[in-house]
C-alpha positions as YAML, in Angstrom:
chain: A
units: angstrom
residues:
- id: 1
  name: MET
  ca: [74.47, 94.67, 121.09]
- id: 2
  name: GLU
  ca: [76.58, 96.47, 118.79]
- id: 3
  name: THR
  ca: [76.30, 96.40, 115.00]
- id: 4
  name: TYR
  ca: [79.56, 96.93, 112.76]
- id: 5
  name: ASP
  ca: [78.61, 97.94, 109.29]
- id: 6
  name: LYS
  ca: [81.84, 99.37, 108.11]
- id: 7
  name: LEU
  ca: [85.09, 97.94, 106.67]
- id: 8
  name: PHE
  ca: [88.60, 99.64, 107.04]
- id: 9
  name: TYR
  ca: [90.24, 100.18, 103.57]
- id: 10
  name: ASP
  ca: [91.95, 103.00, 101.63]
- id: 11
  name: GLY
  ca: [92.96, 104.57, 104.88]
- id: 12
  name: LYS
  ca: [89.34, 104.97, 106.55]
- id: 13
  name: TRP
  ca: [86.10, 103.24, 107.59]
- id: 14
  name: GLN
  ca: [83.82, 102.71, 104.65]
- id: 15
  name: ASP
  ca: [80.34, 101.83, 104.35]
- id: 16
  name: ALA
  ca: [80.04, 98.07, 103.21]
- id: 17
  name: GLN
  ca: [78.07, 97.28, 100.09]
- id: 18
  name: SER
  ca: [76.58, 94.45, 101.77]
- id: 19
  name: ASN
  ca: [73.30, 93.91, 103.99]
- id: 20
  name: ASP
  ca: [74.53, 90.28, 105.22]
- id: 21
  name: TYR
  ca: [75.88, 89.87, 108.71]
- id: 22
  name: SER
  ca: [77.42, 87.48, 110.97]
- id: 23
  name: ASP
  ca: [76.62, 87.14, 114.52]
- id: 24
  name: VAL
  ca: [79.20, 87.07, 117.06]
- id: 25
  name: ILE
  ca: [78.59, 84.91, 120.07]
- id: 26
  name: ASN
  ca: [79.69, 85.02, 123.84]
- id: 27
  name: THR
  ca: [80.51, 81.29, 124.21]
- id: 28
  name: ALA
  ca: [79.91, 81.29, 127.82]
- id: 29
  name: ASN
  ca: [76.19, 82.16, 127.64]
- id: 30
  name: GLU
  ca: [75.64, 81.84, 123.82]
- id: 31
  name: GLU
  ca: [74.07, 85.34, 123.65]
- id: 32
  name: VAL
  ca: [74.66, 87.36, 120.55]
- id: 33
  name: ILE
  ca: [77.02, 90.25, 121.59]
- id: 34
  name: ALA
  ca: [77.54, 92.00, 118.12]
- id: 35
  name: LYS
  ca: [76.62, 91.67, 114.41]
- id: 36
  name: VAL
  ca: [79.58, 92.24, 112.10]
- id: 37
  name: VAL
  ca: [79.06, 92.76, 108.29]
- id: 38
  name: LYS
  ca: [80.16, 90.23, 105.72]
- id: 39
  name: ALA
  ca: [82.00, 92.11, 103.11]
- id: 40
  name: SER
  ca: [80.76, 91.59, 99.30]
- id: 41
  name: HIS
  ca: [83.23, 90.66, 96.55]
- id: 42
  name: LYS
  ca: [83.06, 94.35, 95.47]
- id: 43
  name: ASP
  ca: [84.25, 95.39, 99.17]
- id: 44
  name: VAL
  ca: [87.21, 92.97, 98.65]
- id: 45
  name: ASP
  ca: [87.99, 94.27, 95.02]
- id: 46
  name: GLN
  ca: [88.17, 97.86, 96.66]
- id: 47
  name: ALA
  ca: [90.24, 96.76, 99.50]
- id: 48
  name: VAL
  ca: [92.67, 95.20, 97.41]
- id: 49
  name: ALA
  ca: [92.71, 98.08, 94.90]
- id: 50
  name: ALA
  ca: [93.64, 100.27, 97.65]
- id: 51
  name: ALA
  ca: [96.45, 97.99, 98.83]
- id: 52
  name: LYS
  ca: [97.76, 97.67, 95.37]
- id: 53
  name: ALA
  ca: [97.84, 101.46, 94.94]
- id: 54
  name: ALA
  ca: [99.63, 102.01, 98.25]
- id: 55
  name: PHE
  ca: [102.30, 99.29, 97.61]
- id: 56
  name: GLU
  ca: [104.68, 101.28, 95.47]
- id: 57
  name: GLN
  ca: [105.00, 104.08, 98.07]
- id: 58
  name: TRP
  ca: [105.11, 102.03, 100.88]
- id: 59
  name: ASN
  ca: [107.81, 99.70, 99.61]
- id: 60
  name: ASN
  ca: [109.82, 102.90, 98.76]
- id: 61
  name: THR
  ca: [109.52, 104.20, 102.27]
- id: 62
  name: SER
  ca: [112.75, 103.74, 104.54]
- id: 63
  name: PRO
  ca: [112.97, 100.39, 106.69]
- id: 64
  name: GLU
  ca: [113.40, 102.77, 109.70]
- id: 65
  name: THR
  ca: [110.12, 104.77, 108.90]
- id: 66
  name: ARG
  ca: [108.11, 101.53, 108.56]
- id: 67
  name: ALA
  ca: [109.73, 100.38, 111.75]
- id: 68
  name: LYS
  ca: [108.51, 103.57, 113.50]
- id: 69
  name: TYR
  ca: [104.95, 102.95, 112.52]
- id: 70
  name: ILE
  ca: [105.04, 99.32, 113.81]
- id: 71
  name: GLU
  ca: [106.34, 100.74, 117.12]
- id: 72
  name: LYS
  ca: [103.37, 103.13, 117.16]
- id: 73
  name: ILE
  ca: [100.88, 100.12, 116.48]
- id: 74
  name: LYS
  ca: [102.74, 98.37, 119.60]
- id: 75
  name: LYS
  ca: [101.86, 101.25, 121.64]
- id: 76
  name: GLY
  ca: [98.42, 101.45, 120.69]
- id: 77
  name: ILE
  ca: [98.11, 98.00, 121.64]
- id: 78
  name: GLU
  ca: [99.64, 98.49, 124.93]
- id: 79
  name: ASP
  ca: [97.55, 101.64, 125.64]
- id: 80
  name: ARG
  ca: [94.09, 99.16, 124.91]
- id: 81
  name: GLN
  ca: [95.36, 95.88, 126.18]
- id: 82
  name: ASP
  ca: [92.66, 95.70, 128.96]
- id: 83
  name: GLU
  ca: [89.96, 96.40, 126.41]
- id: 84
  name: ILE
  ca: [91.50, 93.93, 123.94]
- id: 85
  name: ALA
  ca: [91.54, 91.27, 126.78]
- id: 86
  name: ASP
  ca: [88.06, 92.00, 127.59]
- id: 87
  name: THR
  ca: [86.97, 91.54, 124.14]
- id: 88
  name: MET
  ca: [88.79, 88.10, 123.98]
- id: 89
  name: VAL
  ca: [87.02, 86.85, 126.90]
- id: 90
  name: GLN
  ca: [83.62, 87.59, 125.20]
- id: 91
  name: GLU
  ca: [84.07, 86.59, 121.85]
- id: 92
  name: LEU
  ca: [86.89, 83.81, 122.09]
- id: 93
  name: GLY
  ca: [85.59, 82.45, 125.49]
- id: 94
  name: ALA
  ca: [89.31, 82.70, 126.95]
- id: 95
  name: SER
  ca: [89.60, 83.24, 130.54]
- id: 96
  name: LYS
  ca: [90.62, 86.57, 131.84]
- id: 97
  name: THR
  ca: [93.79, 85.60, 132.97]
- id: 98
  name: PHE
  ca: [94.91, 83.77, 129.64]
- id: 99
  name: ALA
  ca: [93.86, 86.78, 127.78]
- id: 100
  name: GLN
  ca: [95.48, 89.42, 129.95]
- id: 101
  name: ASN
  ca: [98.74, 87.32, 130.72]
- id: 102
  name: GLY
  ca: [99.01, 85.18, 127.63]
- id: 103
  name: GLN
  ca: [97.11, 86.40, 124.46]
- id: 104
  name: VAL
  ca: [97.79, 89.93, 124.44]
- id: 105
  name: PRO
  ca: [101.45, 89.88, 126.02]
- id: 106
  name: GLN
  ca: [102.34, 87.41, 123.37]
- id: 107
  name: SER
  ca: [101.47, 89.88, 120.55]
- id: 108
  name: LEU
  ca: [103.74, 92.73, 122.11]
- id: 109
  name: ASN
  ca: [106.45, 90.43, 122.66]
- id: 110
  name: GLU
  ca: [106.63, 89.26, 119.23]
- id: 111
  name: ILE
  ca: [106.15, 92.54, 117.70]
- id: 112
  name: GLN
  ca: [109.18, 93.91, 119.75]
- id: 113
  name: GLY
  ca: [111.26, 90.72, 118.89]
- id: 114
  name: THR
  ca: [110.61, 91.38, 115.20]
- id: 115
  name: LEU
  ca: [111.40, 94.75, 115.60]
- id: 116
  name: ASP
  ca: [114.61, 94.01, 117.34]
- id: 117
  name: GLU
  ca: [115.47, 91.69, 114.46]
- id: 118
  name: PHE
  ca: [114.63, 93.91, 111.96]
- id: 119
  name: LYS
  ca: [117.22, 96.39, 112.90]
- id: 120
  name: ASP
  ca: [119.99, 94.03, 111.88]
- id: 121
  name: PHE
  ca: [118.41, 93.03, 108.63]
- id: 122
  name: ASN
  ca: [119.90, 94.06, 105.28]
- id: 123
  name: PHE
  ca: [117.77, 95.19, 102.57]
- id: 124
  name: GLU
  ca: [120.89, 95.37, 100.20]
- id: 125
  name: GLU
  ca: [124.08, 93.28, 100.09]
- id: 126
  name: GLU
  ca: [126.95, 92.70, 97.71]
- id: 127
  name: VAL
  ca: [127.33, 88.95, 96.93]
- id: 128
  name: ASP
  ca: [130.32, 88.33, 94.43]
- id: 129
  name: ASN
  ca: [130.01, 90.93, 91.70]
- id: 130
  name: ALA
  ca: [126.17, 91.41, 92.29]
- id: 131
  name: THR
  ca: [124.09, 93.84, 94.35]
- id: 132
  name: ILE
  ca: [121.01, 91.92, 96.06]
- id: 133
  name: ILE
  ca: [118.36, 94.05, 96.70]
- id: 134
  name: LYS
  ca: [115.25, 92.62, 98.95]
- id: 135
  name: GLU
  ca: [112.12, 94.53, 98.75]
- id: 136
  name: GLY
  ca: [108.30, 93.98, 99.20]
- id: 137
  name: TYR
  ca: [106.35, 91.59, 97.06]
- id: 138
  name: GLY
  ca: [102.94, 93.35, 96.72]
- id: 139
  name: VAL
  ca: [99.66, 92.80, 98.32]
- id: 140
  name: VAL
  ca: [99.47, 90.11, 101.01]
- id: 141
  name: ALA
  ca: [96.22, 88.43, 101.84]
- id: 142
  name: CYS
  ca: [96.10, 87.57, 105.39]
- id: 143
  name: VAL
  ca: [93.44, 84.97, 106.47]
- id: 144
  name: THR
  ca: [93.35, 84.26, 110.27]
- id: 145
  name: PRO
  ca: [91.96, 81.68, 112.30]
- id: 146
  name: TRP
  ca: [89.66, 82.31, 115.65]
- id: 147
  name: ASN
  ca: [91.96, 80.99, 118.37]
- id: 148
  name: TYR
  ca: [94.46, 83.77, 118.56]
- id: 149
  name: PRO
  ca: [92.42, 86.64, 117.36]
- id: 150
  name: MET
  ca: [95.25, 89.33, 117.68]
- id: 151
  name: ASN
  ca: [98.43, 87.46, 117.28]
- id: 152
  name: GLN
  ca: [97.51, 85.55, 114.26]
- id: 153
  name: ILE
  ca: [97.08, 89.04, 112.55]
- id: 154
  name: GLN
  ca: [100.16, 90.41, 114.26]
- id: 155
  name: ARG
  ca: [102.28, 87.36, 113.03]
- id: 156
  name: LYS
  ca: [101.33, 88.08, 109.43]
- id: 157
  name: ILE
  ca: [101.23, 91.78, 109.22]
- id: 158
  name: THR
  ca: [104.16, 93.01, 111.21]
- id: 159
  name: PRO
  ca: [106.74, 91.05, 109.13]
- id: 160
  name: ALA
  ca: [104.82, 91.78, 105.80]
- id: 161
  name: LEU
  ca: [104.71, 95.60, 106.53]
- id: 162
  name: LEU
  ca: [108.35, 95.79, 107.52]
- id: 163
  name: ALA
  ca: [109.23, 94.16, 104.19]
- id: 164
  name: GLY
  ca: [107.47, 96.75, 102.31]
- id: 165
  name: ASN
  ca: [104.36, 94.91, 101.61]
- id: 166
  name: THR
  ca: [100.60, 96.03, 101.79]
- id: 167
  name: VAL
  ca: [98.20, 93.85, 103.26]
- id: 168
  name: VAL
  ca: [94.29, 92.92, 103.35]
- id: 169
  name: VAL
  ca: [93.27, 91.05, 106.43]
- id: 170
  name: ASN
  ca: [90.31, 88.62, 106.70]
- id: 171
  name: PRO
  ca: [89.64, 87.48, 110.22]
- id: 172
  name: ALA
  ca: [87.54, 84.51, 111.57]
- id: 173
  name: THR
  ca: [84.09, 85.11, 111.43]
- id: 174
  name: ASN
  ca: [83.50, 84.23, 115.11]
- id: 175
  name: THR
  ca: [86.32, 86.53, 116.45]
- id: 176
  name: PRO
  ca: [86.18, 89.79, 114.47]
- id: 177
  name: LEU
  ca: [85.98, 92.24, 117.01]
- id: 178
  name: THR
  ca: [89.41, 92.11, 118.09]
- id: 179
  name: ALA
  ca: [90.34, 92.48, 114.63]
- id: 180
  name: ILE
  ca: [88.34, 95.64, 114.55]
- id: 181
  name: ILE
  ca: [90.13, 97.07, 117.61]
- id: 182
  name: TYR
  ca: [93.17, 96.15, 115.66]
- id: 183
  name: ALA
  ca: [92.28, 98.10, 112.58]
- id: 184
  name: GLU
  ca: [91.24, 101.27, 114.97]
- id: 185
  name: ILE
  ca: [94.78, 101.20, 116.59]
- id: 186
  name: ILE
  ca: [96.28, 100.98, 112.88]
- id: 187
  name: GLU
  ca: [94.18, 104.01, 111.95]
- id: 188
  name: GLU
  ca: [95.33, 105.89, 114.92]
- id: 189
  name: ALA
  ca: [99.05, 104.97, 114.11]
- id: 190
  name: GLY
  ca: [98.55, 107.03, 111.00]
- id: 191
  name: LEU
  ca: [99.83, 104.58, 108.38]
- id: 192
  name: PRO
  ca: [99.60, 105.72, 104.74]
- id: 193
  name: LYS
  ca: [96.00, 105.03, 103.41]
- id: 194
  name: GLY
  ca: [95.86, 101.41, 101.58]
- id: 195
  name: VAL
  ca: [98.76, 99.89, 103.56]
- id: 196
  name: PHE
  ca: [96.61, 98.08, 105.99]
- id: 197
  name: ASN
  ca: [92.98, 96.95, 104.96]
- id: 198
  name: LEU
  ca: [90.33, 94.67, 106.87]
- id: 199
  name: VAL
  ca: [87.62, 93.03, 105.41]
- id: 200
  name: THR
  ca: [85.18, 91.03, 107.65]
- id: 201
  name: GLY
  ca: [83.03, 88.13, 106.22]
- id: 202
  name: SER
  ca: [83.46, 84.36, 106.10]
- id: 203
  name: GLY
  ca: [86.66, 82.45, 105.02]
- id: 204
  name: GLY
  ca: [84.38, 80.18, 102.61]
- id: 205
  name: ASP
  ca: [83.36, 83.29, 100.75]
- id: 206
  name: THR
  ca: [85.31, 86.65, 101.41]
- id: 207
  name: GLY
  ca: [88.48, 84.71, 102.33]
- id: 208
  name: ASP
  ca: [88.16, 82.35, 99.23]
- id: 209
  name: TYR
  ca: [87.62, 85.49, 96.96]
- id: 210
  name: LEU
  ca: [90.41, 87.55, 98.57]
- id: 211
  name: THR
  ca: [93.12, 84.70, 98.32]
- id: 212
  name: LYS
  ca: [92.43, 83.98, 94.63]
- id: 213
  name: HIS
  ca: [92.22, 87.84, 93.79]
- id: 214
  name: PRO
  ca: [94.55, 88.29, 90.63]
- id: 215
  name: ASP
  ca: [96.01, 91.41, 92.29]
- id: 216
  name: VAL
  ca: [97.06, 89.50, 95.41]
- id: 217
  name: ALA
  ca: [100.76, 88.67, 95.22]
- id: 218
  name: VAL
  ca: [101.10, 86.64, 98.38]
- id: 219
  name: VAL
  ca: [98.61, 84.52, 100.58]
- id: 220
  name: SER
  ca: [99.29, 84.08, 104.34]
- id: 221
  name: PHE
  ca: [96.80, 81.43, 105.67]
- id: 222
  name: THR
  ca: [96.33, 79.81, 109.05]
- id: 223
  name: GLY
  ca: [93.46, 77.47, 109.56]
- id: 224
  name: SER
  ca: [92.48, 73.89, 109.33]
- id: 225
  name: THR
  ca: [94.21, 71.26, 107.44]
- id: 226
  name: ALA
  ca: [91.07, 70.59, 105.33]
- id: 227
  name: VAL
  ca: [90.47, 74.21, 104.27]
- id: 228
  name: GLY
  ca: [94.31, 74.75, 103.76]
- id: 229
  name: LYS
  ca: [94.25, 71.66, 101.10]
- id: 230
  name: GLY
  ca: [91.27, 73.35, 99.63]
- id: 231
  name: LEU
  ca: [92.92, 76.57, 99.30]
- id: 232
  name: TYR
  ca: [96.19, 75.08, 97.85]
- id: 233
  name: LYS
  ca: [94.18, 73.07, 95.19]
- id: 234
  name: MET
  ca: [92.16, 76.24, 94.17]
- id: 235
  name: LEU
  ca: [95.41, 78.16, 93.84]
- id: 236
  name: GLN
  ca: [97.17, 75.58, 91.79]
- id: 237
  name: LEU
  ca: [94.04, 75.68, 89.37]
- id: 238
  name: GLN
  ca: [94.61, 79.34, 88.76]
...
């Protein structure tokens, strides 16, 4: 059993300011296969601060350069796809066939499809007598569910990063290991520090604190209807 006691933000793996952990359970035999640290609110503050600090420079980076980073991430997934599939078998309970032929290829295909469409996307256009400039919005909080532990993250961060936003990801507590591999791939791709950040911990605590953070500009949430309604109500009250 492996213990993961670090979080990824500001471009590197950081010691968490928490001694609280979640168990990751192999659903086939109910054995605990890993322990993953739950980010404290201070950890989330620092991750969001890193994303906010990185936003202006990333937003001013050329679309072509941003696309090249996404291509590197895609290559990293391709290089580690067997490891990713094996991890999904353990933490998700997916069959090996589904993980290898469904889960991982879907992420790769969607990344490539987004990159293909991105080539023809105009960030500046003339409409009547006005120049319309499209740019990133800020820090995007990405809260993801358990059932597609890679592609649910990919679907959020690929378009967000290409558009010039920075992200803070909070994966589901029962499938965080795939997200950790994703962070390793992004680290290897060499994205500027603070552009991508990962904080593990429960959606009810870490996720809620992240989504209502005053420096978060956009929330991308996928999960149950009940949790979604609660999140919407909470954000409406801010």
